[in-house]
Amino acid sequence: MRSWQKRYVRDLRDTRAETPASANTLLKALRALFPSTRNEDIVDADPTRDVKRLRYVSKGHHTGTLDEVAQFERR
């Protein structure tokens, strides 16, 4: 694992570019993994350090109508 480089992390992130939230979640998981690998001398440096998250704009969540809320409560 000593050969992990930033470009590998970017390539992994970019394989999920069509779903940027998923790509960012992957990056978040890798960022959680690498500090422990450095502590155990498995890798020399954190390859995720300078890899940026993908930016995207969300349309938000659907706000339920009163009819939908009533249907939910009936169920």
GROMACS .gro file of C-alpha atoms in nm:
model
   75
    1MET     CA    1   0.000   0.000   0.000
    2ARG     CA    2   0.300   0.231   0.019
    3SER     CA    3   0.250   0.323  -0.347
    4TRP     CA    4  -0.087   0.497  -0.304
    5GLN     CA    5  -0.078   0.836  -0.472
    6LYS     CA    6  -0.317   1.129  -0.501
    7ARG     CA    7  -0.388   1.044  -0.863
    8TYR     CA    8  -0.525   0.704  -0.757
    9VAL     CA    9  -0.758   0.869  -0.509
   10ARG     CA   10  -0.870   1.122  -0.773
   11ASP     CA   11  -0.928   0.840  -1.023
   12LEU     CA   12  -1.142   0.651  -0.770
   13ARG     CA   13  -1.337   0.967  -0.691
   14ASP     CA   14  -1.387   1.043  -1.060
   15THR     CA   15  -1.528   0.697  -1.134
   16ARG     CA   16  -1.832   0.814  -0.936
   17ALA     CA   17  -1.846   1.164  -1.085
   18GLU     CA   18  -2.197   1.106  -1.222
   19THR     CA   19  -2.317   1.084  -0.863
   20PRO     CA   20  -2.104   1.346  -0.685
   21ALA     CA   21  -2.252   1.281  -0.340
   22SER     CA   22  -2.140   0.918  -0.372
   23ALA     CA   23  -1.794   1.029  -0.488
   24ASN     CA   24  -1.763   1.258  -0.187
   25THR     CA   25  -1.876   0.980   0.048
   26LEU     CA   26  -1.604   0.755  -0.093
   27LEU     CA   27  -1.347   1.030  -0.040
   28LYS     CA   28  -1.472   1.076   0.317
   29ALA     CA   29  -1.430   0.704   0.386
   30LEU     CA   30  -1.078   0.703   0.243
   31ARG     CA   31  -0.989   1.006   0.454
   32ALA     CA   32  -1.098   0.815   0.762
   33LEU     CA   33  -0.887   0.515   0.660
   34PHE     CA   34  -0.552   0.673   0.585
   35PRO     CA   35  -0.459   0.827   0.922
   36SER     CA   36  -0.459   0.481   1.079
   37THR     CA   37  -0.249   0.340   0.794
   38ARG     CA   38   0.008   0.613   0.853
   39ASN     CA   39   0.017   0.532   1.224
   40GLU     CA   40   0.091   0.168   1.139
   41ASP     CA   41   0.361   0.265   0.883
   42ILE     CA   42   0.161   0.111   0.599
   43VAL     CA   43   0.178   0.429   0.388
   44ASP     CA   44   0.425   0.717   0.403
   45ALA     CA   45   0.181   1.003   0.342
   46ASP     CA   46  -0.193   1.064   0.325
   47PRO     CA   47  -0.283   1.060  -0.047
   48THR     CA   48  -0.629   1.204   0.023
   49ARG     CA   49  -0.499   1.524   0.181
   50ASP     CA   50  -0.514   1.756  -0.121
   51VAL     CA   51  -0.790   1.581  -0.318
   52LYS     CA   52  -1.089   1.811  -0.336
   53ARG     CA   53  -1.450   1.709  -0.303
   54LEU     CA   54  -1.671   1.734  -0.611
   55ARG     CA   55  -1.899   2.034  -0.611
   56TYR     CA   56  -2.262   1.998  -0.706
   57VAL     CA   57  -2.593   2.170  -0.663
   58SER     CA   58  -2.879   1.979  -0.509
   59LYS     CA   59  -3.242   2.045  -0.593
   60GLY     CA   60  -3.323   1.971  -0.229
   61HIS     CA   61  -3.594   1.744  -0.101
   62HIS     CA   62  -3.957   1.731  -0.199
   63THR     CA   63  -4.180   1.908   0.052
   64GLY     CA   64  -4.482   1.695   0.123
   65THR     CA   65  -4.824   1.835   0.042
   66LEU     CA   66  -5.107   1.823   0.295
   67ASP     CA   67  -5.262   1.537   0.098
   68GLU     CA   68  -4.937   1.341   0.113
   69VAL     CA   69  -4.905   1.402   0.487
   70ALA     CA   70  -5.262   1.284   0.540
   71GLN     CA   71  -5.194   0.973   0.330
   72PHE     CA   72  -4.883   0.904   0.537
   73GLU     CA   73  -5.074   0.941   0.863
   74ARG     CA   74  -5.352   0.710   0.743
   75ARG     CA   75  -5.104   0.443   0.656
   0.00000   0.00000   0.00000
